[in-house]
mmCIF file of C-alpha atoms in Angstrom:
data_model
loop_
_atom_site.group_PDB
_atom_site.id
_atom_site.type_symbol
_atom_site.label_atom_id
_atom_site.label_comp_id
_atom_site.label_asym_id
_atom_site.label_seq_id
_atom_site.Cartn_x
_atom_site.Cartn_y
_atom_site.Cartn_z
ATOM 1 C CA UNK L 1 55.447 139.260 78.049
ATOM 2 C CA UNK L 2 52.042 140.568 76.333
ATOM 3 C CA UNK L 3 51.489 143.721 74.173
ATOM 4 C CA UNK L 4 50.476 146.889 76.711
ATOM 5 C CA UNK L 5 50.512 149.832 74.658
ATOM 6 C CA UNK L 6 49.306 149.982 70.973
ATOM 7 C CA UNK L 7 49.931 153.015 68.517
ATOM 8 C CA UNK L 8 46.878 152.791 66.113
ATOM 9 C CA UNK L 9 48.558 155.312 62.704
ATOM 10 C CA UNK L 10 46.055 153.683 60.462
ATOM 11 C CA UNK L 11 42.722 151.427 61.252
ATOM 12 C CA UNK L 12 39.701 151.878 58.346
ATOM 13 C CA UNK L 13 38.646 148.054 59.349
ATOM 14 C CA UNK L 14 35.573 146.856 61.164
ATOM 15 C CA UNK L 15 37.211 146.337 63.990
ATOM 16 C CA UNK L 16 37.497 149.339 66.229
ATOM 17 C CA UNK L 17 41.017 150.535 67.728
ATOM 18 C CA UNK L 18 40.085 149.313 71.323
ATOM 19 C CA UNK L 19 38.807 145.544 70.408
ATOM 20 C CA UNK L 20 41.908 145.567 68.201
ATOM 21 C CA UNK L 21 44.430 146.773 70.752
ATOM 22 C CA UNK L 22 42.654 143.874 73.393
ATOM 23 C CA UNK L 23 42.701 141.125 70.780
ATOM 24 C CA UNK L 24 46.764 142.105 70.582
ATOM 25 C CA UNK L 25 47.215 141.474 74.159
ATOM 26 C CA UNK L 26 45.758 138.326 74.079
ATOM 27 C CA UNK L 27 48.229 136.921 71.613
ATOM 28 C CA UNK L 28 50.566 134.992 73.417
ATOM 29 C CA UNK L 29 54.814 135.754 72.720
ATOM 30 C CA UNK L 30 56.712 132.911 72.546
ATOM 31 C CA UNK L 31 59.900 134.970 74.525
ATOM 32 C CA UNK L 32 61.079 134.026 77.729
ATOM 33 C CA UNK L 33 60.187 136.940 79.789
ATOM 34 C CA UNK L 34 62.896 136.312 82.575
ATOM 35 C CA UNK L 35 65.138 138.531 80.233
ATOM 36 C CA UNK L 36 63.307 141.475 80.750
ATOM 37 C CA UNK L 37 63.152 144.010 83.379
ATOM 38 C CA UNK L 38 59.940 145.227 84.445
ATOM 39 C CA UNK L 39 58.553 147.903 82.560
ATOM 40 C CA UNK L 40 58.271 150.901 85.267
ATOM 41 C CA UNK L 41 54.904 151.931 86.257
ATOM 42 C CA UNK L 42 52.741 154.979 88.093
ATOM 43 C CA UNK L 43 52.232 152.838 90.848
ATOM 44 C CA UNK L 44 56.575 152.688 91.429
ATOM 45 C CA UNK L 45 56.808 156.140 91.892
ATOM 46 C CA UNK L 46 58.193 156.497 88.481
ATOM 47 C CA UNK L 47 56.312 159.492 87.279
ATOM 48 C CA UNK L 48 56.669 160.953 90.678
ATOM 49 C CA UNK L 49 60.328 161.553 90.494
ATOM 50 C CA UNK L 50 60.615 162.120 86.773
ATOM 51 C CA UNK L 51 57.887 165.294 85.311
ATOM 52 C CA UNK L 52 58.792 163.959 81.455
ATOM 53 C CA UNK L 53 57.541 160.599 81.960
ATOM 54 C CA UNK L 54 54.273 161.816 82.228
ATOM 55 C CA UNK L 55 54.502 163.214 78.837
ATOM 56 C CA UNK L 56 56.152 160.696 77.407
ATOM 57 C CA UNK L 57 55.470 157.135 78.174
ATOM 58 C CA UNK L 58 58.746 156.234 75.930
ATOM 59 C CA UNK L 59 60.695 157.790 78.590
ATOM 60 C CA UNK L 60 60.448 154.473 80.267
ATOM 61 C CA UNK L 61 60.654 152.338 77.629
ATOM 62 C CA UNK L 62 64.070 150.672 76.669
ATOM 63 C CA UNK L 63 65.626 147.410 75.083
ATOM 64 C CA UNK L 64 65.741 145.415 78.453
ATOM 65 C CA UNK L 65 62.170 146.264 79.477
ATOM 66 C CA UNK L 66 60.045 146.601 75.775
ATOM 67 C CA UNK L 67 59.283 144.489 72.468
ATOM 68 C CA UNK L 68 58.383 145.843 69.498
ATOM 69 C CA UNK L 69 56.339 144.970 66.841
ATOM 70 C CA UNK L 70 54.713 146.268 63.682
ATOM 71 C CA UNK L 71 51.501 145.534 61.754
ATOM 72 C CA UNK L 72 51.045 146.987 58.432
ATOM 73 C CA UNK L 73 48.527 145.317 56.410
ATOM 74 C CA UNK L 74 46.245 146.511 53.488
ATOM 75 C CA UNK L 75 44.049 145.082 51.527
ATOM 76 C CA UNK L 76 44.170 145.264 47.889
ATOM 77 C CA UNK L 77 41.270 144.471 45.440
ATOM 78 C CA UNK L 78 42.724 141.192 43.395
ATOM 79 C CA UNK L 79 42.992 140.349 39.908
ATOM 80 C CA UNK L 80 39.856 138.656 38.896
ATOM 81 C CA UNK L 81 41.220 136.644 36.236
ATOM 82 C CA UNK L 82 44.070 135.615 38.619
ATOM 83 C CA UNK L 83 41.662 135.185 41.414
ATOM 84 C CA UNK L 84 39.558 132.581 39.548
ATOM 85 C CA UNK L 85 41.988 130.421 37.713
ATOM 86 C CA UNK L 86 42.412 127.107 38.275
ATOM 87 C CA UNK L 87 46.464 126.371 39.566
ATOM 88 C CA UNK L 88 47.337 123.508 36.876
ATOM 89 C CA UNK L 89 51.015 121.224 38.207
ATOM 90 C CA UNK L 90 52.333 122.189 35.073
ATOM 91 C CA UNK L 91 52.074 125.810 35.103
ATOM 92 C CA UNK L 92 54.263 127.963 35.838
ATOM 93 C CA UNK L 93 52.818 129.399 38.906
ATOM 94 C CA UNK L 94 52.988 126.365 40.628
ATOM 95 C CA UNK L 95 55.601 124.687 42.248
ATOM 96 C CA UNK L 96 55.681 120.708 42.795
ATOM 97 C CA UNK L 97 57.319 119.816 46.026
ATOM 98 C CA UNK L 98 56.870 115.664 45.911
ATOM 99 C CA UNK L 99 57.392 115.773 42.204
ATOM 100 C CA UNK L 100 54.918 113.536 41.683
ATOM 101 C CA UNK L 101 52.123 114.749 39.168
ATOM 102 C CA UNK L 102 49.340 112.716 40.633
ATOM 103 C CA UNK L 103 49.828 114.365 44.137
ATOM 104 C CA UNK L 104 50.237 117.415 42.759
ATOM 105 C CA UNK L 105 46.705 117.099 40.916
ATOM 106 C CA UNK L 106 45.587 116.189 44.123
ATOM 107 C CA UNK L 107 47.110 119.235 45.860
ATOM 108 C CA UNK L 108 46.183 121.487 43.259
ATOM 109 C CA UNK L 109 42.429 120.526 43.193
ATOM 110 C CA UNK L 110 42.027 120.641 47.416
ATOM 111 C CA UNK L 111 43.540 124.119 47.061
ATOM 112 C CA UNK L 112 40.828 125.198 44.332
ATOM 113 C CA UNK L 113 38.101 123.697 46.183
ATOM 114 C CA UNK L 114 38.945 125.588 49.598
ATOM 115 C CA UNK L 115 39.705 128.928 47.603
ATOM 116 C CA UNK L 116 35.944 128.321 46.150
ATOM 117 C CA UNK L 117 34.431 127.459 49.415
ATOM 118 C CA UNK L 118 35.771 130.328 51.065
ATOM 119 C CA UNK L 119 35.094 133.097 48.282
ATOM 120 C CA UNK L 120 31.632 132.907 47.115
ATOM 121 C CA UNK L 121 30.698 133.793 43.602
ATOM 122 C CA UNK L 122 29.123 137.874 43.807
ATOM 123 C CA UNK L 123 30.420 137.683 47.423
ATOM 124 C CA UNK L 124 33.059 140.820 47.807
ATOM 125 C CA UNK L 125 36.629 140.050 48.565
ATOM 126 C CA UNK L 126 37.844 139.410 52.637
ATOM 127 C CA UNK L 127 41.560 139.114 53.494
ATOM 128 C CA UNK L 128 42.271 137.811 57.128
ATOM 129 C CA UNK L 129 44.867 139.022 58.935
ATOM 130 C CA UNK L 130 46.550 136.966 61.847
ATOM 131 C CA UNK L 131 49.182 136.819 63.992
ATOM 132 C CA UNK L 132 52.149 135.944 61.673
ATOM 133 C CA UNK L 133 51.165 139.485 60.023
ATOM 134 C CA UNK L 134 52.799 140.882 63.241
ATOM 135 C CA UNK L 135 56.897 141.946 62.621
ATOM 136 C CA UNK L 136 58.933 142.196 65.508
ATOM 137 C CA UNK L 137 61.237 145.594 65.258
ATOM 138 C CA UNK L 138 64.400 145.012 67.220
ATOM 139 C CA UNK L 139 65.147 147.792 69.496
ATOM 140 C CA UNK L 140 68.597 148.668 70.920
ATOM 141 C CA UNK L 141 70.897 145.043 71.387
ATOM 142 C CA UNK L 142 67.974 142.693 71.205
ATOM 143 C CA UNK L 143 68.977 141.706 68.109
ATOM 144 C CA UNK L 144 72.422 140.424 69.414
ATOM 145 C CA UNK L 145 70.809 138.963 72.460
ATOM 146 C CA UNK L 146 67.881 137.068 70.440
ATOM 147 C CA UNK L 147 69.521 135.145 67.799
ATOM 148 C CA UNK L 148 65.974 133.837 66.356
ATOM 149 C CA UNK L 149 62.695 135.727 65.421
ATOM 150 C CA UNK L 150 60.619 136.815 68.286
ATOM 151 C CA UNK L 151 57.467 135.292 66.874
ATOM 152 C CA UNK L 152 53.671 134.964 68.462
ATOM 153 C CA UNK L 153 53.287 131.276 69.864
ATOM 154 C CA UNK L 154 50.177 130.920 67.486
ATOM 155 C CA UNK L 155 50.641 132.251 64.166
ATOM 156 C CA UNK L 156 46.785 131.598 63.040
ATOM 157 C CA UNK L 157 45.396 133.384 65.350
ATOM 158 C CA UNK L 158 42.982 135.693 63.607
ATOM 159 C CA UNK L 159 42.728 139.384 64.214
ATOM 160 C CA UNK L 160 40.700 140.955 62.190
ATOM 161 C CA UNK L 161 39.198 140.756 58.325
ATOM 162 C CA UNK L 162 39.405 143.604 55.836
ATOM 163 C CA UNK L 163 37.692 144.514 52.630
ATOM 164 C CA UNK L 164 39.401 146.293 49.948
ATOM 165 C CA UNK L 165 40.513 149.743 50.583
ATOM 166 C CA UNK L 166 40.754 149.421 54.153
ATOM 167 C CA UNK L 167 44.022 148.723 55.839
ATOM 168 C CA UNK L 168 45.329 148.816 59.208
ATOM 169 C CA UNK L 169 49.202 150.519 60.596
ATOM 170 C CA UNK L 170 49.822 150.306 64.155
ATOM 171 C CA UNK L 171 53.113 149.625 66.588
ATOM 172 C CA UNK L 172 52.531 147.790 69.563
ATOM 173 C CA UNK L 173 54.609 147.338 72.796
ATOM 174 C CA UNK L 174 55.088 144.610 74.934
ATOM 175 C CA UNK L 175 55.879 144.405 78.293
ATOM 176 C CA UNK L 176 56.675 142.317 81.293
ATOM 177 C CA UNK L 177 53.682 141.464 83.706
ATOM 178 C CA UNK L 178 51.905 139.499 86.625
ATOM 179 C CA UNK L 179 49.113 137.633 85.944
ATOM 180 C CA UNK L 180 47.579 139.453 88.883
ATOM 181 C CA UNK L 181 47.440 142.751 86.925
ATOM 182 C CA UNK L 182 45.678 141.058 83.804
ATOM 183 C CA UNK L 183 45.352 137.613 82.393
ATOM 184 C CA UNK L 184 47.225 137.865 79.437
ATOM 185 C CA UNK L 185 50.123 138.201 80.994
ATOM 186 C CA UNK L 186 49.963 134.717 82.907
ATOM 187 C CA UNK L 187 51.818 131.799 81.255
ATOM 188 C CA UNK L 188 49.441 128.530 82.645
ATOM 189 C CA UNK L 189 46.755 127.734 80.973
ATOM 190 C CA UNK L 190 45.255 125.051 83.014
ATOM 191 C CA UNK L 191 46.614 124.514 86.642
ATOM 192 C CA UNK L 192 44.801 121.907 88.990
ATOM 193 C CA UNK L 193 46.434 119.378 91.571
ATOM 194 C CA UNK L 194 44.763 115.879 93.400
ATOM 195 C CA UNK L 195 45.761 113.895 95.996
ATOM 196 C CA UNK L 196 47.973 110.784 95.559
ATOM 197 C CA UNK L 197 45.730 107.425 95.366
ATOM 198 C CA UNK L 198 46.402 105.144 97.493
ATOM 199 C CA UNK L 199 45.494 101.352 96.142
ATOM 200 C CA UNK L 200 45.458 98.316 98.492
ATOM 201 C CA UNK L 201 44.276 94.791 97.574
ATOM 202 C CA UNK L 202 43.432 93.249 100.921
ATOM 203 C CA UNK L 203 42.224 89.481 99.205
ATOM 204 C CA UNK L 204 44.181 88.237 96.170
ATOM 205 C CA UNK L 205 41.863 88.265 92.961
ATOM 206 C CA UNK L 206 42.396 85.552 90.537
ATOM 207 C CA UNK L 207 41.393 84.755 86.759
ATOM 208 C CA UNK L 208 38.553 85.704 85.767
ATOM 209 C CA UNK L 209 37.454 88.224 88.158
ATOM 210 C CA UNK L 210 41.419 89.493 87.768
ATOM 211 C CA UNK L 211 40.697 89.954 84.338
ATOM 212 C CA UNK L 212 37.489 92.111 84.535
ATOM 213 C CA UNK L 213 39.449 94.098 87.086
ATOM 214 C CA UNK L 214 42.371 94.623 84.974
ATOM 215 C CA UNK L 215 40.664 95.380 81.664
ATOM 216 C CA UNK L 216 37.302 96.777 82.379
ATOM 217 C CA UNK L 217 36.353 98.179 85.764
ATOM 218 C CA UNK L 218 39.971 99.780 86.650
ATOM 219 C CA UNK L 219 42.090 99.954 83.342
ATOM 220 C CA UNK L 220 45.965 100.724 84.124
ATOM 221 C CA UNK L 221 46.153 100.812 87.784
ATOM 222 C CA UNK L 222 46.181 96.822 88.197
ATOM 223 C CA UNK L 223 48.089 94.391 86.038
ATOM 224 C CA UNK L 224 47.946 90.596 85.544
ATOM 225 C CA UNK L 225 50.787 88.562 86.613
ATOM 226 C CA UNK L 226 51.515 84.324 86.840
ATOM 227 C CA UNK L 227 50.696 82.912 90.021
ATOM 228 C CA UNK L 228 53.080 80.859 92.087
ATOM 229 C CA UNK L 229 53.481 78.087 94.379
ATOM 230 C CA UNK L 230 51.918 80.273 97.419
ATOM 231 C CA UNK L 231 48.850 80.966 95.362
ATOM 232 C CA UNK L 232 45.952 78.437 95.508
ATOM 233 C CA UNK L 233 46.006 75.748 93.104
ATOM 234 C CA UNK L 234 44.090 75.711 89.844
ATOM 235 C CA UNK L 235 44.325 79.401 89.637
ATOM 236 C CA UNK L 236 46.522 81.073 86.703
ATOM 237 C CA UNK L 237 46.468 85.077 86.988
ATOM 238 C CA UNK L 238 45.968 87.397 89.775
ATOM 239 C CA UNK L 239 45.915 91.230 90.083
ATOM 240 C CA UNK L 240 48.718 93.400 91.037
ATOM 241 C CA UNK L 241 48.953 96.965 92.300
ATOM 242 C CA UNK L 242 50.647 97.815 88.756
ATOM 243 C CA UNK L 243 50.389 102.313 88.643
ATOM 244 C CA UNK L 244 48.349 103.978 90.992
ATOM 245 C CA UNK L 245 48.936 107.276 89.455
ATOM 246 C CA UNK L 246 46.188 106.077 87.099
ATOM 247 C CA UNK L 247 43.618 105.914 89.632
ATOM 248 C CA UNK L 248 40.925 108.394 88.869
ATOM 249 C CA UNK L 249 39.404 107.356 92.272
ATOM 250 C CA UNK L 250 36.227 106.297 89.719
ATOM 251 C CA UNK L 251 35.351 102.800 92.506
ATOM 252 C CA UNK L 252 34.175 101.312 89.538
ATOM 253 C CA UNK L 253 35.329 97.643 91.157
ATOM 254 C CA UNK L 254 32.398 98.446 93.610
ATOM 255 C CA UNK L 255 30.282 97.470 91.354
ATOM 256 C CA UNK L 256 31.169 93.923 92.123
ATOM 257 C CA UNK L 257 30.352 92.444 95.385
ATOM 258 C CA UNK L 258 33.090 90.075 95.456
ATOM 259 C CA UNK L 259 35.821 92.932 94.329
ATOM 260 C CA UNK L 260 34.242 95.767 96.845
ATOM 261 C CA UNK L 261 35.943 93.198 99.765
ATOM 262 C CA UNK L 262 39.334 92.155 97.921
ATOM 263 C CA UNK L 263 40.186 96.321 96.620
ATOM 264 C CA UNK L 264 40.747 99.252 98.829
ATOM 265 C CA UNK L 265 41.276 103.058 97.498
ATOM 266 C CA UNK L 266 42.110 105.698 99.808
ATOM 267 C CA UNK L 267 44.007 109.023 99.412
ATOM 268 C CA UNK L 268 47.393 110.070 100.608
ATOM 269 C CA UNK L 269 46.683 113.351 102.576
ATOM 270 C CA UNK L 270 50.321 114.969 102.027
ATOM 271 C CA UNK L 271 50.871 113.830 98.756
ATOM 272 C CA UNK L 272 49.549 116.119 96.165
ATOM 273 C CA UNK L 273 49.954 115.522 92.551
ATOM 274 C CA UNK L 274 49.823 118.811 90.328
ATOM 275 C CA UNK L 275 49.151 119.040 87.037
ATOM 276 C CA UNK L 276 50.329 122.359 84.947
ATOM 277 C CA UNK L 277 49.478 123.161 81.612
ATOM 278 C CA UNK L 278 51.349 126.173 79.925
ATOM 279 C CA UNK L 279 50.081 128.188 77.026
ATOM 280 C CA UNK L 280 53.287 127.437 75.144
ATOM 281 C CA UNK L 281 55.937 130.635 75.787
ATOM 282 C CA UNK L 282 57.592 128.348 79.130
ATOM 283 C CA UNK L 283 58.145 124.991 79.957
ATOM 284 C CA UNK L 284 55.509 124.127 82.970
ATOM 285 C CA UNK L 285 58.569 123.348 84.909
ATOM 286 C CA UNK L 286 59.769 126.888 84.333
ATOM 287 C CA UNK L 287 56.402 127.831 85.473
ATOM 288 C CA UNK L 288 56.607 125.987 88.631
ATOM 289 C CA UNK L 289 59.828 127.086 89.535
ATOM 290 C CA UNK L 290 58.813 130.863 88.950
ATOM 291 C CA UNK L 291 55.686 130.281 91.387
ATOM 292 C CA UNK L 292 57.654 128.902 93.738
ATOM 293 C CA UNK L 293 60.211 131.849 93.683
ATOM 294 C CA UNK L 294 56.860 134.251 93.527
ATOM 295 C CA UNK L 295 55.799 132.438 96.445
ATOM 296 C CA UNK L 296 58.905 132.722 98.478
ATOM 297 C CA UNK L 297 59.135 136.670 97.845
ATOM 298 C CA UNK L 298 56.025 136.669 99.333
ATOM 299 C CA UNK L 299 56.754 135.161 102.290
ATOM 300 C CA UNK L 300 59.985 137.372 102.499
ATOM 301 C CA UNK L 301 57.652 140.395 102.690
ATOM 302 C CA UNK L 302 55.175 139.458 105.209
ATOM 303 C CA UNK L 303 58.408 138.019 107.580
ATOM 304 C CA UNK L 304 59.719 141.571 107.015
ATOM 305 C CA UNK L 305 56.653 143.438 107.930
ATOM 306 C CA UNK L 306 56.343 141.080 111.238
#
């Protein structure tokens, strides 16, 4: 789910309407979109079959396949008496939370010192708005089907800065997508896979050079374990296949001559490891299980078309 459509009433900022509508999009929802229908398009047939959807784009828009939200910020010139006081613990504009007076000093004074650092003397007042300024409208049952407050993932996510006077009223839809029709609508951040390393120690490696294997050259594939009778005597530790998820295939034990004959890496060609990184709305195993299903529609159409 990302914000499509944006209804711009009121925008006097900086910012123009279109980098403001694109910075919207970009916010990611935390909503699962799986309980939404997909928003009907041109490319459907949609408009083909009904002439008063192409007037009105909320023809198509209902509770099942649309969020909405509201911004409606302003920015009002403050009290510069108010603006410039010091917040003492023992006012009574301040509330202590550890009740403890000598935190509360402390609290008090980092809060002064950022206000100061951030509003320079002569310098003319900025408010910031960000995501938490956005306010989800509940439209037809979503309010009995979402218990909790559809929120942005992000809530410091910064839109766009105002002076006084200016202020900014908009409503903005969101909709169901594919990350093939535009990037905000896909879910993974970072997606990537490798192959499975395959470690091998074809000479034991005792003590000392066990150690420098373990601990420096190829930290937390190998471990040290005791030796035993079978072992040669004298000896006290060898190395031990221990995780070789680890393995970064790095061959930094090749930079000893006696280790480049006792260790052996090699890759597993049908194991692949993949690593998924979501931007926070879905679990990455969500995400995997969606691709998969994505994947197998696709391979439903092409068996169809053959």
């Amino acid at each position: 789910m990302a914000i499509e459509n944006v209804y711009m009433w009121d925008n006097s900022s900086m910012v123009h309407d279109e980098v403001l509508a694109h910075r919207l999009g970009l916010v990611p929802l935390n909503v699962d979109a799986r309980y939404f229908d997909e928003y009907p398009r041109s490319d459907q047939g949609y408009e083909e079959n009904n002439a008063e959807a192409q007037d009105d784009p909320h023809q198509r828009a209902t509770d099942r396949n649309t969020l909405v939200f509201k911004l409606a910020v302003s920015c009002n010139k403050p009290d510069a008496a108010r603006n410039n006081q010091r917040l003492s613990p023992r006012s009574g504009d301040f509330d202590s939370v550890y009740g403890n007076n000598e935190l509360d000093e402390i609290a008090a004074r980092t809060t002064a010192e950022r206000q100061q650092s951030i509003e320079t003397p002569g310098r003319p007042y900025t408010q910031h708005i960000y995501s938490r300024d956005l306010e989800w409208i509940p439209q037809g049952e979503q309010a009995e089907r979402f218990t909790s407050d559809i929120r942005p993932v992000h809530e410091d996510i910064l839109l766009a800065k105002l002076r006084p006077g200016q202020s900014i009223e908009l409503e903005a839809h969101a909709h169901r997508g594919n990350g093939k029709d535009h990037a905000k609508y896909s879910p993974v951040a970072t997606a990537c896979y490798r192959l499975m390393p395959r470690v091998e120690i074809v000479s034991p490696v005792y003590d000392d050079l066990a150690e420098e294997l373990v601990h420096v050259l190829e930290p937390g594939v190998f471990c040290l374990v005791e030796t035993d009778d079978q072992d040669p005597p004298g000896t006290k530790v060898k190395a031990q296949v221990s995780n070789p998820y680890a393995c970064t295939m790095s061959r930094n034990f090749l930079r000893n001559p006696k280790l480049s004959q006792s260790i052996r890496m090699t890759r597993i060609p049908n194991h692949f490891i993949f690593s998924v990184e979501s931007v926070g709305m879905s679990n990455p195993a969500i995400l995997v299980a969606e691709a998969l299903r994505q994947l197998q529609g696709k391979c439903t159409r092409i068996m169809e078309l053959v």
